[in-house]
Coordinates of C-alpha atoms and ligand atoms in Angstrom, one line a residue:
M8 CA -80.1 8.4 -29.9
T9 CA -80.7 4.6 -29.6
N10 CA -80.5 2.3 -26.5
T11 CA -81.2 -1.4 -26.1
P12 CA -80.7 -3.4 -22.8
D13 CA -78.0 -5.4 -24.7
A14 CA -76.2 -2.8 -26.7
P15 CA -74.5 0.4 -25.8
R16 CA -76.2 3.7 -26.4
R17 CA -74.8 5.2 -29.5
V18 CA -74.7 9.1 -29.7
P19 CA -73.2 11.4 -32.0
V20 CA -71.2 13.3 -29.5
L21 CA -70.7 12.6 -25.8
I22 CA -69.6 15.3 -23.6
V23 CA -67.9 14.4 -20.2
G24 CA -68.7 17.1 -17.6
G25 CA -71.1 19.8 -17.7
G26 CA -69.2 22.7 -16.3
P27 CA -69.6 26.0 -18.1
V28 CA -67.4 24.6 -21.1
G29 CA -69.1 21.3 -21.3
L30 CA -72.7 23.0 -21.5
T31 CA -71.3 25.7 -23.8
T32 CA -69.9 22.7 -26.2
A33 CA -73.4 21.1 -26.1
L34 CA -75.3 24.5 -26.9
E35 CA -72.8 25.3 -29.7
L36 CA -73.3 21.7 -31.1
A37 CA -77.2 22.3 -31.0
H38 CA -76.7 25.6 -32.6
H39 CA -75.0 23.9 -35.4
G40 CA -77.9 21.0 -35.4
V41 CA -75.8 18.3 -33.8
A42 CA -77.1 16.0 -31.0
S43 CA -75.0 15.5 -27.8
L44 CA -75.3 13.7 -24.5
I45 CA -73.8 15.7 -21.5
V46 CA -73.0 13.4 -18.4
E47 CA -72.4 15.6 -15.2
P48 CA -72.4 14.3 -11.7
R49 CA -73.5 17.4 -9.9
V50 CA -77.3 17.4 -9.8
D51 CA -77.6 21.0 -8.6
V52 CA -75.3 23.9 -9.1
E53 CA -73.6 25.1 -5.9
H54 CA -73.9 28.8 -5.4
S55 CA -71.7 29.3 -2.4
R56 CA -68.4 28.8 -4.3
P57 CA -68.8 31.0 -7.3
R58 CA -65.3 30.7 -8.9
A59 CA -65.6 32.6 -12.3
K60 CA -67.2 36.2 -12.1
T61 CA -66.1 37.8 -15.4
T62 CA -67.8 36.7 -18.4
S63 CA -66.0 38.4 -21.1
A64 CA -67.0 40.7 -23.8
R65 CA -65.8 38.0 -26.5
T66 CA -67.8 35.3 -24.6
M67 CA -70.9 37.3 -24.4
E68 CA -70.7 38.0 -28.3
L69 CA -70.3 34.2 -28.9
Y70 CA -73.1 33.6 -26.4
R71 CA -75.3 36.2 -28.3
R72 CA -75.7 33.7 -31.3
T73 CA -77.5 31.2 -29.1
G74 CA -79.4 33.4 -26.8
A75 CA -77.2 32.8 -23.8
A76 CA -76.0 36.4 -23.6
A77 CA -79.5 37.7 -23.0
E78 CA -80.3 34.8 -20.6
I79 CA -77.2 35.5 -18.6
R80 CA -77.9 39.1 -18.4
R81 CA -81.3 38.5 -17.4
R82 CA -80.3 36.3 -14.4
A83 CA -77.1 38.3 -13.3
A84 CA -77.5 39.7 -9.9
I85 CA -75.7 42.9 -10.8
P86 CA -76.7 44.7 -14.1
V87 CA -73.8 45.6 -16.3
E88 CA -74.6 49.3 -16.1
W89 CA -74.0 49.3 -12.3
S90 CA -70.1 49.6 -12.4
S91 CA -67.2 49.1 -14.4
E92 CA -64.8 50.3 -11.7
V93 CA -62.4 48.8 -9.6
R94 CA -61.0 50.4 -6.4
F95 CA -57.5 50.2 -4.5
C96 CA -57.7 51.3 -1.0
T97 CA -56.2 50.8 2.4
T98 CA -59.5 49.0 3.6
A99 CA -62.7 48.8 1.8
T100 CA -64.1 51.5 4.2
G101 CA -60.8 53.2 4.4
R102 CA -58.7 55.6 2.2
E103 CA -59.0 55.2 -1.4
I104 CA -55.5 55.0 -3.1
T105 CA -56.8 55.2 -6.7
R106 CA -59.5 53.5 -9.1
L107 CA -59.6 52.3 -12.6
S108 CA -62.6 52.8 -15.0
G109 CA -64.0 51.0 -17.8
V110 CA -62.5 47.7 -16.7
L111 CA -62.7 44.2 -18.1
G112 CA -64.7 45.4 -21.1
L113 CA -67.8 46.2 -18.9
D114 CA -68.2 49.6 -20.4
L115 CA -68.5 48.3 -24.1
Q116 CA -72.4 48.5 -24.3
D117 CA -73.4 49.8 -27.7
S118 CA -69.7 50.1 -28.5
N119 CA -68.4 49.7 -32.1
L120 CA -65.6 47.2 -30.9
T121 CA -68.0 44.5 -29.8
A122 CA -71.5 43.3 -30.1
E123 CA -71.7 42.7 -26.5
A124 CA -70.2 44.2 -23.2
A125 CA -68.6 42.0 -20.6
Q126 CA -71.0 40.9 -17.7
Q127 CA -70.1 40.3 -14.0
V128 CA -72.1 37.2 -13.2
T129 CA -71.2 34.1 -11.1
Q130 CA -70.2 30.9 -12.7
P131 CA -73.1 28.9 -11.0
V132 CA -75.7 31.5 -12.6
V133 CA -73.9 31.0 -16.0
E134 CA -74.2 27.3 -15.6
E135 CA -77.8 27.6 -14.6
A136 CA -78.6 29.7 -17.6
L137 CA -76.9 27.3 -20.0
R138 CA -78.8 24.4 -18.4
A139 CA -82.0 26.0 -18.9
L140 CA -81.3 26.7 -22.4
L141 CA -80.1 23.1 -23.2
Q142 CA -83.3 21.8 -21.6
Q143 CA -85.2 23.6 -24.4
R144 CA -83.0 22.0 -27.1
P145 CA -84.2 18.9 -28.5
E146 CA -80.5 18.1 -29.7
S147 CA -79.1 18.0 -26.2
T148 CA -79.5 15.6 -23.5
L149 CA -78.5 16.4 -19.7
E150 CA -77.7 13.6 -17.7
L151 CA -77.2 15.0 -14.4
G152 CA -76.2 12.7 -11.4
S153 CA -74.0 10.5 -13.7
R154 CA -70.4 10.2 -13.8
V155 CA -68.1 8.7 -16.6
I156 CA -66.1 6.0 -14.9
D157 CA -64.2 4.5 -17.8
V158 CA -63.1 5.6 -21.2
N159 CA -61.7 3.3 -23.9
L160 CA -60.4 4.6 -27.0
D161 CA -58.9 1.2 -28.3
G162 CA -61.8 0.5 -30.8
D163 CA -63.1 2.3 -33.9
L164 CA -65.4 4.6 -31.7
P165 CA -64.8 6.0 -28.1
F166 CA -66.5 3.9 -25.6
V167 CA -67.5 4.8 -22.0
R168 CA -69.1 3.4 -19.0
I169 CA -71.4 5.5 -16.9
E170 CA -72.4 5.3 -13.3
N171 CA -75.7 6.9 -12.6
V172 CA -77.0 8.5 -9.3
D173 CA -78.4 5.0 -8.1
G174 CA -75.2 3.3 -9.1
V175 CA -76.5 1.9 -12.0
L176 CA -74.0 1.3 -14.9
S177 CA -74.6 1.8 -18.6
T178 CA -72.3 2.1 -21.7
V179 CA -72.2 4.6 -24.5
T180 CA -70.5 4.7 -27.7
C181 CA -70.1 7.9 -29.8
D182 CA -68.8 9.4 -33.1
Y183 CA -67.0 12.0 -31.0
L184 CA -66.0 12.4 -27.4
V185 CA -65.3 15.7 -25.8
G186 CA -63.6 15.8 -22.3
A187 CA -65.0 18.9 -20.6
D188 CA -64.2 17.2 -17.2
G189 CA -62.0 19.7 -15.7
S190 CA -58.5 19.5 -14.0
R191 CA -58.8 15.7 -13.1
S192 CA -60.1 14.8 -16.5
V193 CA -60.7 11.0 -17.2
V194 CA -60.8 11.7 -21.0
R195 CA -57.3 13.2 -20.7
A196 CA -56.0 10.2 -18.9
A197 CA -57.7 7.8 -21.5
L198 CA -55.9 10.0 -24.3
G199 CA -52.6 9.6 -22.6
A200 CA -52.2 13.3 -22.3
H201 CA -50.6 15.1 -19.4
Y202 CA -50.6 18.6 -18.0
V203 CA -47.2 20.4 -18.5
G204 CA -46.4 23.1 -16.0
A205 CA -46.9 23.5 -12.3
A206 CA -49.0 24.7 -9.6
A207 CA -47.9 28.5 -9.5
G208 CA -47.9 28.8 -5.6
R209 CA -49.2 31.8 -3.9
P210 CA -52.0 30.5 -1.7
N211 CA -55.4 32.1 -1.2
V212 CA -58.7 31.7 0.5
N213 CA -62.1 32.5 -1.1
I214 CA -64.7 33.6 1.5
T215 CA -68.3 33.9 0.4
F216 CA -70.4 35.9 2.9
R217 CA -73.4 37.9 3.8
S218 CA -73.4 41.4 5.4
E219 CA -76.3 43.7 5.5
Q220 CA -74.0 46.4 6.9
L221 CA -71.2 46.6 4.5
G222 CA -72.7 48.1 1.3
A223 CA -74.0 51.2 3.1
L224 CA -70.4 51.9 4.2
L225 CA -68.7 51.9 0.8
P226 CA -68.4 54.9 -1.5
E227 CA -71.5 55.6 -3.6
G228 CA -71.3 54.8 -7.2
G229 CA -70.1 51.3 -6.6
A230 CA -67.1 49.2 -7.8
I231 CA -66.9 45.5 -8.7
H232 CA -63.7 44.9 -6.9
H233 CA -62.3 46.6 -3.8
W234 CA -58.7 45.9 -3.8
V235 CA -57.3 46.1 -0.1
L236 CA -53.6 47.0 0.2
N237 CA -53.3 46.9 3.8
P238 CA -50.3 44.9 5.3
S239 CA -52.3 43.0 8.0
F240 CA -55.4 42.0 5.5
P241 CA -54.2 42.0 1.9
G242 CA -56.8 40.9 -0.4
V243 CA -59.7 41.8 -2.6
L244 CA -63.7 41.9 -1.9
G245 CA -66.5 42.7 -4.1
P246 CA -70.3 42.2 -4.5
L247 CA -72.0 39.2 -5.7
S248 CA -75.4 40.8 -5.4
L249 CA -76.8 44.3 -4.8
D250 CA -78.3 43.0 -1.6
G251 CA -75.8 41.9 0.8
L252 CA -73.9 38.8 -0.9
W253 CA -70.2 39.2 -1.1
W254 CA -67.1 37.5 -2.0
A255 CA -63.5 38.0 -0.7
I256 CA -60.1 36.6 -1.4
A257 CA -57.7 36.7 1.4
T258 CA -54.2 36.6 -0.7
G259 CA -51.1 34.9 1.0
T260 CA -53.6 32.9 3.4
E261 CA -53.0 29.1 3.3
T262 CA -55.9 28.0 5.3
I263 CA -58.8 29.0 7.6
E264 CA -59.5 27.2 10.9
D265 CA -63.0 28.3 11.2
D266 CA -65.9 30.8 10.5
D267 CA -64.8 33.1 13.2
E268 CA -61.3 33.4 11.5
A269 CA -63.0 34.1 8.1
A270 CA -65.3 36.6 9.7
A271 CA -62.2 38.3 11.2
L272 CA -60.5 38.4 7.8
V273 CA -63.5 39.8 6.1
R274 CA -63.8 42.7 9.0
G275 CA -60.0 43.3 8.4
L276 CA -60.5 43.8 4.6
A277 CA -63.8 45.9 5.2
G278 CA -61.9 47.9 8.1
A279 CA -65.0 48.0 10.1
D280 CA -66.8 45.8 12.5
I281 CA -69.6 44.8 10.1
D282 CA -72.1 41.9 10.5
V283 CA -70.8 38.8 8.7
E284 CA -72.2 35.5 8.0
V285 CA -69.7 33.1 6.4
L286 CA -71.4 31.0 3.9
A287 CA -68.4 29.0 2.5
T288 CA -64.6 29.1 2.5
D289 CA -62.3 27.7 -0.2
P290 CA -58.5 27.6 -0.2
W291 CA -57.0 27.5 -3.6
Q292 CA -53.6 27.9 -5.4
A293 CA -53.2 29.3 -9.0
R294 CA -52.0 26.8 -11.6
M295 CA -50.3 27.5 -15.0
L296 CA -50.8 24.0 -16.9
L297 CA -51.5 23.2 -20.5
S298 CA -52.1 19.7 -21.8
D299 CA -49.5 18.3 -23.9
S300 CA -52.2 17.2 -26.4
Y301 CA -55.8 18.6 -27.0
G302 CA -56.6 15.1 -28.4
S303 CA -57.0 13.8 -31.9
D304 CA -59.0 11.4 -34.1
R305 CA -62.4 11.4 -32.2
T306 CA -61.5 12.6 -28.9
Y307 CA -60.8 16.0 -27.7
L308 CA -60.2 18.1 -24.6
V309 CA -62.0 21.6 -23.9
G310 CA -61.7 24.1 -20.9
D311 CA -59.7 23.3 -17.8
A312 CA -59.2 19.7 -19.0
A313 CA -56.9 21.2 -21.5
H314 CA -55.3 24.2 -19.6
Q315 CA -55.6 26.2 -16.3
N316 CA -54.4 29.6 -15.7
P317 CA -54.3 31.8 -12.7
P318 CA -57.7 33.6 -12.5
W319 CA -56.2 37.1 -12.1
G320 CA -57.8 38.9 -15.0
G321 CA -60.7 36.6 -15.4
H322 CA -59.9 34.3 -18.3
G323 CA -60.2 30.7 -17.2
F324 CA -63.6 29.7 -18.3
N325 CA -63.7 32.4 -21.2
T326 CA -60.7 30.6 -22.7
G327 CA -62.7 27.3 -22.4
V328 CA -65.7 28.8 -24.3
G329 CA -63.5 29.8 -27.3
D330 CA -62.3 26.1 -27.2
A331 CA -66.1 25.0 -27.1
V332 CA -67.1 27.3 -30.2
N333 CA -64.0 26.3 -32.1
L334 CA -64.4 22.6 -31.8
A335 CA -68.2 22.5 -32.0
W336 CA -68.5 24.0 -35.6
K337 CA -65.7 21.6 -36.7
I338 CA -67.4 18.6 -35.2
A339 CA -70.6 19.8 -36.8
A340 CA -69.2 20.3 -40.3
V341 CA -67.4 16.9 -40.3
V342 CA -70.5 14.9 -38.9
Q343 CA -72.8 16.7 -41.6
G344 CA -70.2 15.7 -44.2
W345 CA -69.2 19.4 -45.6
A346 CA -65.7 19.3 -44.3
P347 CA -63.0 16.6 -44.2
A348 CA -62.2 14.9 -40.8
E349 CA -58.7 16.8 -41.3
L350 CA -60.5 20.1 -40.3
L351 CA -60.4 18.8 -36.8
D352 CA -56.7 18.8 -36.6
S353 CA -56.8 22.5 -36.8
Y354 CA -58.5 22.4 -33.3
E355 CA -55.3 22.0 -31.3
A356 CA -53.1 24.1 -33.7
E357 CA -55.6 27.1 -33.2
R358 CA -56.7 26.8 -29.6
R359 CA -53.5 25.8 -27.6
P360 CA -51.4 28.7 -28.5
V361 CA -54.3 30.9 -27.2
A362 CA -54.2 29.0 -23.9
Q363 CA -50.4 29.6 -23.8
Q364 CA -50.9 33.3 -24.4
T365 CA -53.6 33.4 -21.8
I366 CA -51.7 31.4 -19.3
D367 CA -48.5 33.8 -19.8
L368 CA -50.9 36.9 -19.3
A369 CA -52.5 35.5 -16.3
G370 CA -49.1 34.6 -14.8
E371 CA -47.9 38.3 -15.1
N372 CA -51.0 39.5 -13.6
M373 CA -50.4 37.1 -10.5
R374 CA -47.2 39.1 -9.8
A375 CA -49.0 42.2 -8.6
L376 CA -51.6 40.9 -6.1
S377 CA -52.5 43.0 -2.9
I378 CA -49.8 41.3 -0.9
D379 CA -47.3 42.6 -3.3
L380 CA -48.7 46.1 -3.8
T381 CA -49.0 46.9 0.0
S382 CA -46.5 48.5 2.2
P383 CA -46.7 49.9 6.0
E384 CA -46.3 53.5 4.8
L385 CA -49.7 53.2 2.8
I386 CA -51.7 53.0 6.0
D387 CA -49.7 55.9 7.5
D388 CA -52.2 58.8 8.4
G389 CA -49.5 61.5 8.0
P390 CA -47.8 63.2 5.0
E391 CA -45.4 60.1 4.6
G392 CA -48.7 58.1 4.0
D393 CA -49.9 60.7 1.4
Q394 CA -46.7 60.3 -0.4
A395 CA -46.7 56.5 -0.4
R396 CA -50.4 56.5 -1.4
S397 CA -49.7 59.0 -4.4
A398 CA -46.6 56.9 -5.7
A399 CA -48.7 53.5 -5.2
A400 CA -51.5 55.1 -7.3
L401 CA -49.1 55.6 -10.4
S402 CA -47.7 52.6 -9.9
I403 CA -51.0 50.6 -9.8
K404 CA -52.2 52.3 -13.1
Q405 CA -49.2 50.6 -14.8
V406 CA -48.7 47.2 -13.1
K407 CA -52.5 46.3 -13.0
H408 CA -53.2 47.8 -16.6
A409 CA -52.8 44.4 -18.6
E410 CA -55.0 42.6 -15.9
F411 CA -58.0 45.0 -16.3
Y412 CA -57.7 46.3 -20.0
S413 CA -57.0 43.0 -21.8
L414 CA -58.9 43.6 -24.9
G415 CA -55.8 42.7 -26.9
L416 CA -56.2 39.1 -25.8
V417 CA -60.0 39.0 -25.2
L418 CA -61.0 40.2 -28.7
G419 CA -57.5 40.2 -30.6
Y420 CA -56.4 36.5 -30.4
G421 CA -55.9 35.2 -33.9
Y422 CA -55.4 31.8 -35.7
G423 CA -52.9 30.6 -38.1
P424 CA -49.4 31.6 -39.1
D425 CA -49.8 35.3 -39.3
S426 CA -51.9 35.7 -36.2
S427 CA -49.1 36.9 -33.9
H428 CA -49.3 40.5 -34.7
Q429 CA -51.8 41.0 -31.8
A430 CA -49.9 41.8 -28.7
P431 CA -52.0 40.5 -25.8
T432 CA -50.3 42.0 -22.9
S433 CA -50.3 45.5 -24.3
G434 CA -54.0 45.4 -23.5
E435 CA -54.8 47.5 -26.7
Y436 CA -57.0 45.9 -29.4
Y437 CA -56.4 46.8 -32.9
P438 CA -59.2 45.6 -35.3
V439 CA -57.5 44.3 -38.4
V440 CA -59.3 42.5 -41.3
A441 CA -56.8 39.6 -41.9
A442 CA -56.9 35.8 -42.0
G443 CA -57.3 34.2 -38.6
N444 CA -58.5 37.3 -36.7
R445 CA -61.8 37.8 -35.2
L446 CA -63.9 39.8 -37.9
P447 CA -63.5 43.5 -36.7
H448 CA -67.0 44.4 -35.2
S449 CA -69.0 47.3 -36.7
R450 CA -72.5 48.5 -36.5
S451 CA -74.7 49.8 -39.3
T452 CA -76.2 53.3 -39.1
G453 CA -79.2 52.0 -37.4
G454 CA -76.7 50.5 -34.6
E455 CA -77.2 46.8 -35.8
S456 CA -74.1 44.5 -35.1
I457 CA -72.4 43.1 -38.2
F458 CA -72.3 39.9 -36.3
D459 CA -76.3 39.6 -36.3
S460 CA -76.1 39.6 -40.2
L461 CA -73.5 36.5 -40.6
G462 CA -75.0 33.4 -41.5
R463 CA -74.8 30.5 -38.8
E464 CA -72.0 28.7 -40.8
F465 CA -69.8 30.4 -43.4
T466 CA -70.5 34.1 -44.6
V467 CA -68.9 35.7 -47.6
L468 CA -68.8 39.3 -47.6
G469 CA -68.6 41.0 -50.8
G470 CA -68.8 37.7 -52.8
D471 CA -70.7 36.8 -55.8
G472 CA -72.5 34.1 -57.3
R473 CA -69.3 32.0 -58.0
W474 CA -69.1 31.7 -54.1
A475 CA -72.5 30.3 -53.9
A476 CA -71.9 27.9 -56.7
A477 CA -68.6 26.7 -54.9
A478 CA -70.2 26.4 -51.7
A479 CA -73.0 24.4 -53.0
R480 CA -70.8 22.0 -55.0
R481 CA -69.4 21.2 -51.5
G482 CA -72.6 21.3 -49.4
V483 CA -71.3 24.2 -47.3
P484 CA -73.8 26.5 -46.0
L485 CA -73.0 29.9 -46.9
V486 CA -74.7 33.3 -46.8
I487 CA -73.7 36.2 -49.1
G488 CA -73.1 39.3 -47.1
D489 CA -72.3 43.1 -47.8
P490 CA -68.6 44.0 -48.5
V491 CA -66.6 45.5 -45.5
D492 CA -63.7 46.7 -47.8
D493 CA -62.5 46.2 -51.3
R494 CA -61.5 42.9 -50.5
V495 CA -63.7 39.6 -50.4
V496 CA -63.9 38.4 -46.8
L497 CA -64.8 34.9 -46.0
V498 CA -65.9 34.5 -42.2
R499 CA -66.2 31.2 -40.3
P500 CA -68.9 29.9 -38.2
D501 CA -66.9 31.2 -35.1
Q502 CA -66.8 34.8 -36.6
H503 CA -62.9 34.5 -37.3
I504 CA -61.9 35.4 -40.8
A505 CA -60.8 32.3 -43.0
W506 CA -59.6 34.3 -45.8
A507 CA -59.5 38.0 -47.1
G508 CA -58.3 38.8 -50.8
P509 CA -59.1 39.9 -54.2
A510 CA -62.4 39.2 -55.8
S511 CA -60.3 37.5 -58.8
D512 CA -59.3 34.8 -56.4
D513 CA -60.8 31.2 -56.9
P514 CA -63.6 30.5 -54.5
D515 CA -63.1 26.7 -54.9
T516 CA -59.5 26.8 -53.7
V517 CA -60.2 29.1 -50.9
L518 CA -63.1 27.1 -49.5
D519 CA -61.1 23.9 -49.5
S520 CA -58.3 25.8 -47.7
A521 CA -60.9 27.2 -45.2
L522 CA -62.3 23.8 -44.5
R523 CA -58.8 22.6 -43.3
G524 CA -58.5 25.3 -40.7
F525 CA -55.4 26.9 -39.7
G526 CA -52.0 25.4 -38.6
P527 CA -50.0 26.8 -35.6
P528 CA -48.6 30.3 -35.6
T529 CA -45.2 30.8 -37.0
S530 CA -44.0 32.8 -34.3
Ligands
FAD611 C1 -61.2 31.7 -7.6 C2 -61.5 31.6 -8.9 C3 -61.8 32.6 -9.7 C4 -62.1 32.6 -11.1 N1 -62.4 33.5 -12.0 C5 -62.6 33.5 -13.2 C6 -63.3 34.5 -13.9 O1 -63.4 35.7 -13.5 N2 -63.4 34.2 -15.2 C7 -63.1 33.1 -15.7 O2 -63.2 33.1 -17.1 N3 -62.6 32.0 -15.1 C8 -62.2 32.0 -13.7 N4 -62.0 31.1 -13.2 C9 -61.7 29.8 -13.8 C10 -63.0 29.0 -13.9 O3 -63.5 28.8 -12.7 C11 -62.6 27.7 -14.7 O4 -61.8 27.9 -15.6 C12 -64.0 26.9 -15.2 O5 -64.6 26.5 -14.2 C13 -63.7 25.8 -16.2 O6 -64.8 25.3 -16.6 P1 -64.7 23.8 -17.3 O7 -66.3 23.6 -17.6 O8 -63.7 23.7 -18.2 O9 -64.2 23.0 -16.0 P2 -65.2 22.8 -14.6 O10 -65.8 23.9 -14.1 O11 -64.2 22.2 -13.8 O12 -66.2 21.7 -15.0 C14 -65.8 20.2 -15.2 C15 -67.1 19.4 -14.8 O13 -66.7 18.1 -15.0 C16 -67.4 17.3 -14.3 N5 -66.8 16.0 -13.9 C17 -65.6 15.7 -13.5 N6 -65.3 14.4 -13.7 C18 -66.1 13.9 -14.3 C19 -66.5 12.5 -14.7 N7 -65.7 11.5 -14.5 N8 -67.6 12.3 -15.5 C20 -68.5 13.3 -15.8 N9 -68.3 14.5 -15.4 C21 -67.3 14.9 -14.6 C22 -67.4 18.1 -12.9 O14 -68.6 17.7 -12.1 C23 -67.6 19.4 -13.5 O15 -68.9 20.0 -13.6 C24 -61.8 31.1 -11.8 C25 -61.4 30.2 -10.9 C26 -61.3 30.4 -9.5 C27 -60.7 29.3 -8.7

């Protein structure tokens, strides 16, 4: 990166916003050997408003490539083995209605389906892990305390003005500009792009609190969520640590006047007169928004800047990680000269349909919140109550299935015209070797993940010397690996299958097509 007092700094990639998705974009670019500057106003990460808590199995698989999965598990306050259960109850300390086991991919340790299980970990901890990893990478410069105040896309290269923590202005030009600046994205505005959709209504208030007594009053064995189906106090609570830090969502609550009201809500959810120290309250409403453009030419949007979905099911930041991985290898391939600039057109064609699927699924999940599942009979102590709770238990297993067993979407989304055979809302994941799909995961007899044997860029499984020659002619980094079936399978840097076909097909033609990416799905 260069800088003189008279000229703007010039960087290969400027990332506006160092939330989880901007940081992931930088780490992915570094993984592919591309330098970036990340501009982020927050000097410190704030722990009292945790937002995302579910890091999906797919995100952890992708993070495994950069060391982020191990770093996140090391920092997580709750080990993945602790629990993969969700309880539904009249209050957290009251009657249990039912429970779901093996939720959210948390039980996938050593599974054949994935290289990594999901992890319950708060968003601030993820951000700190990513910041720490980036600080060790020579390719990445993290400029904290600075904000982009102006984006100009009229020239040959994107041009931005930055204000630092002391109010000093500077300018930067870049080959590529990535807008990872969240819901009020200045990059989206500069692109002239707009969110399409609406706030989804359904007010909620998040409460972060400490309680020393609550943990001892809950059933043994642990649960990551306690869904309280109580007409007076509908909501959810769960642990943020195993030493007395908790989160709660009061569903249907618009605002909270003060900490006393928040503490009363927590005691209502707990069903016990416990000690409560309120650390933060946060009113929020779910949104279902998708940008009408993901960018073009040299400027692209990732994460919440491009899409927002209701948090039920835990997909928001995970979808953004998929964006970051998809965009970063493509920018790297173009910057390094082994793919045509046209490859970047496939970013929107591949990722926007995934965001739409995610918004649809999360919107469905939002139709069955605690407030919808509760009824006065559920808290009746007599036989009528028993009957109501048995009926509710059956219904919960159906209506909450897609929210807690969503591997069909998490592992099963694909790219390209033929990708629509996966049915995300069914929850089931069917591993299929087909162009556009994530390479089905497998383990060797020694337990090693097939993903650990893939190259950093392209890998051809079952290919021969013709593939090496075709790749060398284009300067494409390519590793040749063992076959997975009787076809040759070309795997991209993001572990998605570019092509699967007979050994007789021409590697030159296949590679040229893979370097243009996929178009949108046909149905
Ligand atoms: C209650 C709740 C629970 C959730 N649970 C989950 C979950 O379990 N799993 C999940 O995957 N998602 C979840 N989400 C969604 C998740 O929090 C978001 O999807 C995620 O924060 C998006 O990350 P991002 O980096 O795209 O955007 P953000 O986190 O919004 O980051 C954008 C960054 O850009 C910076 N910025 C803004 N303007 C500028 C500027 N002009 N210049 C420079 N920087 C700028 C901001 O400071 C910020 O750091 C939840 C959300 C909520 C509200």
